[in-house]
């Protein structure tokens, strides 16, 4: 059982181990049971801490789940400059080759629509920036002549997002990084994309 923190003076850093245990417990419960079945009490019990310890970090379930999802996806801010589209897809394949991440993403695909407050908080916490970064990479590729001038980048972004969803829901969680990348590149090439070869 993870030890709870003693009362601490203001400004003293929290235990990183306790933070990690809480977020891991929330991700586990989200994957296993879905959003509706996750409670602060269950997270505290799974993490081996008190409810007060969880509430000191996350005043409500929405904030806890947003932080847990970000931690479960190893979310990091997008780079300041557009990345090459093929590098972007390689990064997606790297993440999608991890079974736990696939399970979490599948759960979110079927849960967030039914939880508008969670969806909005998660969108504002990171998805909006990621979507903007994807669009910037597609625009950069178009400007370098990798897409036809008439290509609708909004449609291409939707196609790539759909390709990820299709792979998550139709292919095994044991899919390798290389297999996933080959799939995403095959879809990308159907949009008229020309590699830099």
PDB file of C-alpha atoms in Angstrom:
ATOM      1  CA  UNK A   1       0.000   0.000   0.000  1.00  0.00           C
ATOM      2  CA  UNK A   2       1.305   3.458  -0.885  1.00  0.00           C
ATOM      3  CA  UNK A   3       1.776   5.575   2.197  1.00  0.00           C
ATOM      4  CA  UNK A   4      -0.336   8.687   2.520  1.00  0.00           C
ATOM      5  CA  UNK A   5       1.466  11.956   2.920  1.00  0.00           C
ATOM      6  CA  UNK A   6       1.792  13.582   6.321  1.00  0.00           C
ATOM      7  CA  UNK A   7       0.552  17.132   6.702  1.00  0.00           C
ATOM      8  CA  UNK A   8       3.085  19.286   4.914  1.00  0.00           C
ATOM      9  CA  UNK A   9       3.970  22.915   5.131  1.00  0.00           C
ATOM     10  CA  UNK A  10       2.901  25.099   2.210  1.00  0.00           C
ATOM     11  CA  UNK A  11       5.260  24.877  -0.731  1.00  0.00           C
ATOM     12  CA  UNK A  12       6.675  21.470   0.087  1.00  0.00           C
ATOM     13  CA  UNK A  13       6.528  19.261  -3.010  1.00  0.00           C
ATOM     14  CA  UNK A  14       4.080  16.376  -3.123  1.00  0.00           C
ATOM     15  CA  UNK A  15       5.238  12.798  -3.413  1.00  0.00           C
ATOM     16  CA  UNK A  16       5.756  11.874  -7.065  1.00  0.00           C
ATOM     17  CA  UNK A  17       5.169   8.215  -6.166  1.00  0.00           C
ATOM     18  CA  UNK A  18       1.735   8.989  -4.758  1.00  0.00           C
ATOM     19  CA  UNK A  19       0.867  11.147  -7.767  1.00  0.00           C
ATOM     20  CA  UNK A  20       1.881   8.314 -10.100  1.00  0.00           C
ATOM     21  CA  UNK A  21      -0.067   5.720  -8.088  1.00  0.00           C
ATOM     22  CA  UNK A  22      -3.242   7.816  -8.200  1.00  0.00           C
ATOM     23  CA  UNK A  23      -3.020   8.447 -11.934  1.00  0.00           C
ATOM     24  CA  UNK A  24      -2.177   4.807 -12.711  1.00  0.00           C
ATOM     25  CA  UNK A  25      -5.123   3.639 -10.608  1.00  0.00           C
ATOM     26  CA  UNK A  26      -7.458   6.024 -12.426  1.00  0.00           C
ATOM     27  CA  UNK A  27      -6.238   4.809 -15.832  1.00  0.00           C
ATOM     28  CA  UNK A  28      -6.621   1.159 -14.801  1.00  0.00           C
ATOM     29  CA  UNK A  29     -10.177   1.722 -13.610  1.00  0.00           C
ATOM     30  CA  UNK A  30     -11.062   3.748 -16.691  1.00  0.00           C
ATOM     31  CA  UNK A  31      -9.836   0.973 -18.989  1.00  0.00           C
ATOM     32  CA  UNK A  32     -11.486  -1.774 -16.954  1.00  0.00           C
ATOM     33  CA  UNK A  33     -14.825  -0.156 -16.157  1.00  0.00           C
ATOM     34  CA  UNK A  34     -15.365   3.046 -18.144  1.00  0.00           C
ATOM     35  CA  UNK A  35     -15.962   6.621 -17.056  1.00  0.00           C
ATOM     36  CA  UNK A  36     -19.247   6.052 -15.236  1.00  0.00           C
ATOM     37  CA  UNK A  37     -17.808   3.393 -12.962  1.00  0.00           C
ATOM     38  CA  UNK A  38     -14.738   5.381 -11.851  1.00  0.00           C
ATOM     39  CA  UNK A  39     -15.077   7.102  -8.476  1.00  0.00           C
ATOM     40  CA  UNK A  40     -12.620   8.976  -6.288  1.00  0.00           C
ATOM     41  CA  UNK A  41     -13.125   6.320  -3.606  1.00  0.00           C
ATOM     42  CA  UNK A  42     -12.241   3.481  -5.982  1.00  0.00           C
ATOM     43  CA  UNK A  43      -9.178   5.342  -7.238  1.00  0.00           C
ATOM     44  CA  UNK A  44      -8.010   5.976  -3.678  1.00  0.00           C
ATOM     45  CA  UNK A  45      -8.503   2.324  -2.745  1.00  0.00           C
ATOM     46  CA  UNK A  46      -6.667   1.085  -5.855  1.00  0.00           C
ATOM     47  CA  UNK A  47      -3.808   3.572  -5.291  1.00  0.00           C
ATOM     48  CA  UNK A  48      -3.527   2.706  -1.607  1.00  0.00           C
ATOM     49  CA  UNK A  49      -4.218   6.231  -0.377  1.00  0.00           C
ATOM     50  CA  UNK A  50      -7.053   8.061   1.338  1.00  0.00           C
ATOM     51  CA  UNK A  51      -9.770   9.932  -0.506  1.00  0.00           C
ATOM     52  CA  UNK A  52      -8.429  13.140   1.070  1.00  0.00           C
ATOM     53  CA  UNK A  53      -5.065  12.501  -0.574  1.00  0.00           C
ATOM     54  CA  UNK A  54      -6.754  12.250  -3.976  1.00  0.00           C
ATOM     55  CA  UNK A  55      -8.929  15.316  -3.363  1.00  0.00           C
ATOM     56  CA  UNK A  56      -5.895  17.409  -2.370  1.00  0.00           C
ATOM     57  CA  UNK A  57      -4.596  16.892  -5.900  1.00  0.00           C
ATOM     58  CA  UNK A  58      -7.825  16.681  -7.871  1.00  0.00           C
ATOM     59  CA  UNK A  59     -10.867  18.496  -6.477  1.00  0.00           C
ATOM     60  CA  UNK A  60     -13.245  16.559  -8.726  1.00  0.00           C
ATOM     61  CA  UNK A  61     -13.480  13.475 -10.906  1.00  0.00           C
ATOM     62  CA  UNK A  62     -13.245  15.408 -14.187  1.00  0.00           C
ATOM     63  CA  UNK A  63      -9.872  16.939 -13.312  1.00  0.00           C
ATOM     64  CA  UNK A  64      -8.620  13.578 -12.078  1.00  0.00           C
ATOM     65  CA  UNK A  65      -9.637  11.814 -15.299  1.00  0.00           C
ATOM     66  CA  UNK A  66      -8.189  14.517 -17.554  1.00  0.00           C
ATOM     67  CA  UNK A  67      -4.836  14.209 -15.742  1.00  0.00           C
ATOM     68  CA  UNK A  68      -5.044  10.415 -15.806  1.00  0.00           C
ATOM     69  CA  UNK A  69      -5.790  10.310 -19.528  1.00  0.00           C
ATOM     70  CA  UNK A  70      -2.882  12.641 -20.256  1.00  0.00           C
ATOM     71  CA  UNK A  71      -0.573  10.495 -18.104  1.00  0.00           C
ATOM     72  CA  UNK A  72      -1.878   7.276 -19.646  1.00  0.00           C
ATOM     73  CA  UNK A  73      -1.215   8.608 -23.123  1.00  0.00           C
ATOM     74  CA  UNK A  74       2.154  10.081 -22.165  1.00  0.00           C
ATOM     75  CA  UNK A  75       0.792  13.303 -23.590  1.00  0.00           C
ATOM     76  CA  UNK A  76       3.376  15.969 -24.234  1.00  0.00           C
ATOM     77  CA  UNK A  77       2.978  19.386 -25.824  1.00  0.00           C
ATOM     78  CA  UNK A  78       3.273  19.332 -29.614  1.00  0.00           C
ATOM     79  CA  UNK A  79       6.525  20.667 -31.031  1.00  0.00           C
ATOM     80  CA  UNK A  80       6.596  24.395 -31.832  1.00  0.00           C
ATOM     81  CA  UNK A  81       7.318  23.739 -35.517  1.00  0.00           C
ATOM     82  CA  UNK A  82       5.384  21.421 -37.856  1.00  0.00           C
ATOM     83  CA  UNK A  83       6.927  17.956 -38.050  1.00  0.00           C
ATOM     84  CA  UNK A  84       7.191  15.958 -41.247  1.00  0.00           C
ATOM     85  CA  UNK A  85       3.936  14.085 -41.872  1.00  0.00           C
ATOM     86  CA  UNK A  86       5.693  10.723 -42.066  1.00  0.00           C
ATOM     87  CA  UNK A  87       7.480  11.438 -38.768  1.00  0.00           C
ATOM     88  CA  UNK A  88       4.115  12.321 -37.266  1.00  0.00           C
ATOM     89  CA  UNK A  89       2.623   9.000 -38.395  1.00  0.00           C
ATOM     90  CA  UNK A  90       5.690   7.144 -37.095  1.00  0.00           C
ATOM     91  CA  UNK A  91       5.077   8.728 -33.681  1.00  0.00           C
ATOM     92  CA  UNK A  92       1.422   7.651 -33.838  1.00  0.00           C
ATOM     93  CA  UNK A  93       2.473   4.101 -34.733  1.00  0.00           C
ATOM     94  CA  UNK A  94       4.933   4.060 -31.827  1.00  0.00           C
ATOM     95  CA  UNK A  95       2.155   4.932 -29.380  1.00  0.00           C
ATOM     96  CA  UNK A  96      -0.451   2.687 -30.979  1.00  0.00           C
ATOM     97  CA  UNK A  97       1.879  -0.311 -30.694  1.00  0.00           C
ATOM     98  CA  UNK A  98       1.464  -0.181 -26.908  1.00  0.00           C
ATOM     99  CA  UNK A  99      -1.478  -2.412 -25.856  1.00  0.00           C
ATOM    100  CA  UNK A 100      -2.390  -0.388 -22.746  1.00  0.00           C
ATOM    101  CA  UNK A 101      -2.514   2.828 -24.757  1.00  0.00           C
ATOM    102  CA  UNK A 102      -4.683   1.151 -27.378  1.00  0.00           C
ATOM    103  CA  UNK A 103      -7.082  -0.038 -24.657  1.00  0.00           C
ATOM    104  CA  UNK A 104      -7.273   3.439 -23.129  1.00  0.00           C
ATOM    105  CA  UNK A 105      -7.842   5.113 -26.496  1.00  0.00           C
ATOM    106  CA  UNK A 106     -10.578   2.623 -27.407  1.00  0.00           C
ATOM    107  CA  UNK A 107     -12.305   3.273 -24.091  1.00  0.00           C
ATOM    108  CA  UNK A 108     -12.153   7.029 -24.680  1.00  0.00           C
ATOM    109  CA  UNK A 109     -13.547   6.658 -28.195  1.00  0.00           C
ATOM    110  CA  UNK A 110     -16.677   5.078 -26.757  1.00  0.00           C
ATOM    111  CA  UNK A 111     -16.937   7.187 -23.575  1.00  0.00           C
ATOM    112  CA  UNK A 112     -16.121  10.824 -24.176  1.00  0.00           C
ATOM    113  CA  UNK A 113     -19.146  11.530 -26.353  1.00  0.00           C
ATOM    114  CA  UNK A 114     -21.417  10.594 -23.448  1.00  0.00           C
ATOM    115  CA  UNK A 115     -19.555  12.858 -21.007  1.00  0.00           C
ATOM    116  CA  UNK A 116     -19.547  16.404 -22.423  1.00  0.00           C
ATOM    117  CA  UNK A 117     -17.820  17.997 -19.416  1.00  0.00           C
ATOM    118  CA  UNK A 118     -14.969  15.485 -19.565  1.00  0.00           C
ATOM    119  CA  UNK A 119     -14.736  15.770 -23.352  1.00  0.00           C
ATOM    120  CA  UNK A 120     -14.538  19.570 -23.193  1.00  0.00           C
ATOM    121  CA  UNK A 121     -11.965  19.566 -20.387  1.00  0.00           C
ATOM    122  CA  UNK A 122      -9.809  17.013 -22.196  1.00  0.00           C
ATOM    123  CA  UNK A 123     -10.134  18.940 -25.472  1.00  0.00           C
ATOM    124  CA  UNK A 124      -9.017  22.170 -23.806  1.00  0.00           C
ATOM    125  CA  UNK A 125      -6.199  20.462 -21.895  1.00  0.00           C
ATOM    126  CA  UNK A 126      -4.454  19.032 -24.913  1.00  0.00           C
ATOM    127  CA  UNK A 127      -6.451  17.735 -27.842  1.00  0.00           C
ATOM    128  CA  UNK A 128      -6.975  21.193 -29.358  1.00  0.00           C
ATOM    129  CA  UNK A 129      -3.207  21.809 -29.480  1.00  0.00           C
ATOM    130  CA  UNK A 130      -2.614  18.355 -30.944  1.00  0.00           C
ATOM    131  CA  UNK A 131      -5.229  18.896 -33.650  1.00  0.00           C
ATOM    132  CA  UNK A 132      -3.637  22.245 -34.494  1.00  0.00           C
ATOM    133  CA  UNK A 133      -0.197  20.593 -34.694  1.00  0.00           C
ATOM    134  CA  UNK A 134      -1.540  17.920 -37.056  1.00  0.00           C
ATOM    135  CA  UNK A 135      -3.065  20.596 -39.267  1.00  0.00           C
ATOM    136  CA  UNK A 136       0.228  22.535 -39.286  1.00  0.00           C
ATOM    137  CA  UNK A 137       2.119  19.414 -40.400  1.00  0.00           C
ATOM    138  CA  UNK A 138      -0.367  18.775 -43.198  1.00  0.00           C
ATOM    139  CA  UNK A 139      -0.142  22.405 -44.328  1.00  0.00           C
ATOM    140  CA  UNK A 140       3.644  22.208 -44.330  1.00  0.00           C
ATOM    141  CA  UNK A 141       3.509  19.046 -46.458  1.00  0.00           C
ATOM    142  CA  UNK A 142       1.104  20.702 -48.901  1.00  0.00           C
ATOM    143  CA  UNK A 143       3.348  23.768 -49.135  1.00  0.00           C
ATOM    144  CA  UNK A 144       6.271  21.482 -50.010  1.00  0.00           C
ATOM    145  CA  UNK A 145       4.281  19.848 -52.808  1.00  0.00           C
ATOM    146  CA  UNK A 146       3.606  16.554 -51.045  1.00  0.00           C
ATOM    147  CA  UNK A 147      -0.170  16.891 -51.511  1.00  0.00           C
ATOM    148  CA  UNK A 148      -1.996  18.004 -54.643  1.00  0.00           C
ATOM    149  CA  UNK A 149      -2.705  21.773 -54.522  1.00  0.00           C
ATOM    150  CA  UNK A 150      -6.439  21.067 -54.452  1.00  0.00           C
ATOM    151  CA  UNK A 151      -6.202  18.693 -51.481  1.00  0.00           C
ATOM    152  CA  UNK A 152      -8.702  19.391 -48.718  1.00  0.00           C
ATOM    153  CA  UNK A 153      -6.520  19.159 -45.612  1.00  0.00           C
ATOM    154  CA  UNK A 154      -9.528  19.031 -43.294  1.00  0.00           C
ATOM    155  CA  UNK A 155     -10.758  15.916 -45.066  1.00  0.00           C
ATOM    156  CA  UNK A 156      -7.265  14.387 -45.015  1.00  0.00           C
ATOM    157  CA  UNK A 157      -7.028  15.023 -41.266  1.00  0.00           C
ATOM    158  CA  UNK A 158     -10.387  13.315 -40.806  1.00  0.00           C
ATOM    159  CA  UNK A 159      -9.242  10.370 -42.942  1.00  0.00           C
ATOM    160  CA  UNK A 160      -6.099   9.914 -40.836  1.00  0.00           C
ATOM    161  CA  UNK A 161      -8.077  10.138 -37.597  1.00  0.00           C
ATOM    162  CA  UNK A 162     -10.516   7.580 -38.992  1.00  0.00           C
ATOM    163  CA  UNK A 163      -7.623   5.320 -39.963  1.00  0.00           C
ATOM    164  CA  UNK A 164      -6.409   5.325 -36.372  1.00  0.00           C
ATOM    165  CA  UNK A 165      -9.908   4.513 -35.106  1.00  0.00           C
ATOM    166  CA  UNK A 166     -10.260   1.726 -37.670  1.00  0.00           C
ATOM    167  CA  UNK A 167      -6.955   0.171 -36.684  1.00  0.00           C
ATOM    168  CA  UNK A 168      -7.816   0.377 -32.986  1.00  0.00           C
ATOM    169  CA  UNK A 169     -11.150  -1.345 -33.463  1.00  0.00           C
ATOM    170  CA  UNK A 170     -10.305  -3.949 -36.117  1.00  0.00           C
ATOM    171  CA  UNK A 171      -6.690  -4.995 -35.511  1.00  0.00           C
ATOM    172  CA  UNK A 172      -5.190  -6.892 -32.562  1.00  0.00           C
ATOM    173  CA  UNK A 173      -3.487  -5.092 -29.702  1.00  0.00           C
ATOM    174  CA  UNK A 174      -0.390  -7.117 -30.544  1.00  0.00           C
ATOM    175  CA  UNK A 175       0.069  -5.185 -33.817  1.00  0.00           C
ATOM    176  CA  UNK A 176       3.676  -4.106 -34.259  1.00  0.00           C
ATOM    177  CA  UNK A 177       4.845  -0.546 -34.737  1.00  0.00           C
ATOM    178  CA  UNK A 178       5.945  -1.378 -38.284  1.00  0.00           C
ATOM    179  CA  UNK A 179       2.582  -2.915 -39.198  1.00  0.00           C
ATOM    180  CA  UNK A 180       0.730   0.116 -37.876  1.00  0.00           C
ATOM    181  CA  UNK A 181       2.996   2.553 -39.707  1.00  0.00           C
ATOM    182  CA  UNK A 182       2.601   0.634 -42.971  1.00  0.00           C
ATOM    183  CA  UNK A 183      -1.186   0.815 -42.561  1.00  0.00           C
ATOM    184  CA  UNK A 184      -1.178   4.564 -41.856  1.00  0.00           C
ATOM    185  CA  UNK A 185       1.169   5.302 -44.745  1.00  0.00           C
ATOM    186  CA  UNK A 186      -0.982   3.240 -47.126  1.00  0.00           C
ATOM    187  CA  UNK A 187      -4.013   5.317 -46.111  1.00  0.00           C
ATOM    188  CA  UNK A 188      -2.046   8.558 -46.438  1.00  0.00           C
ATOM    189  CA  UNK A 189      -0.916   7.686 -49.972  1.00  0.00           C
ATOM    190  CA  UNK A 190      -4.544   7.207 -51.026  1.00  0.00           C
ATOM    191  CA  UNK A 191      -5.088  10.935 -50.374  1.00  0.00           C
ATOM    192  CA  UNK A 192      -2.647  11.826 -53.166  1.00  0.00           C
ATOM    193  CA  UNK A 193       0.305  12.242 -50.813  1.00  0.00           C
ATOM    194  CA  UNK A 194       3.724  11.887 -52.441  1.00  0.00           C
ATOM    195  CA  UNK A 195       6.648  10.909 -50.247  1.00  0.00           C
ATOM    196  CA  UNK A 196       9.830  12.918 -50.293  1.00  0.00           C
ATOM    197  CA  UNK A 197      11.772  10.110 -51.998  1.00  0.00           C
TER     198      UNK A 197
END
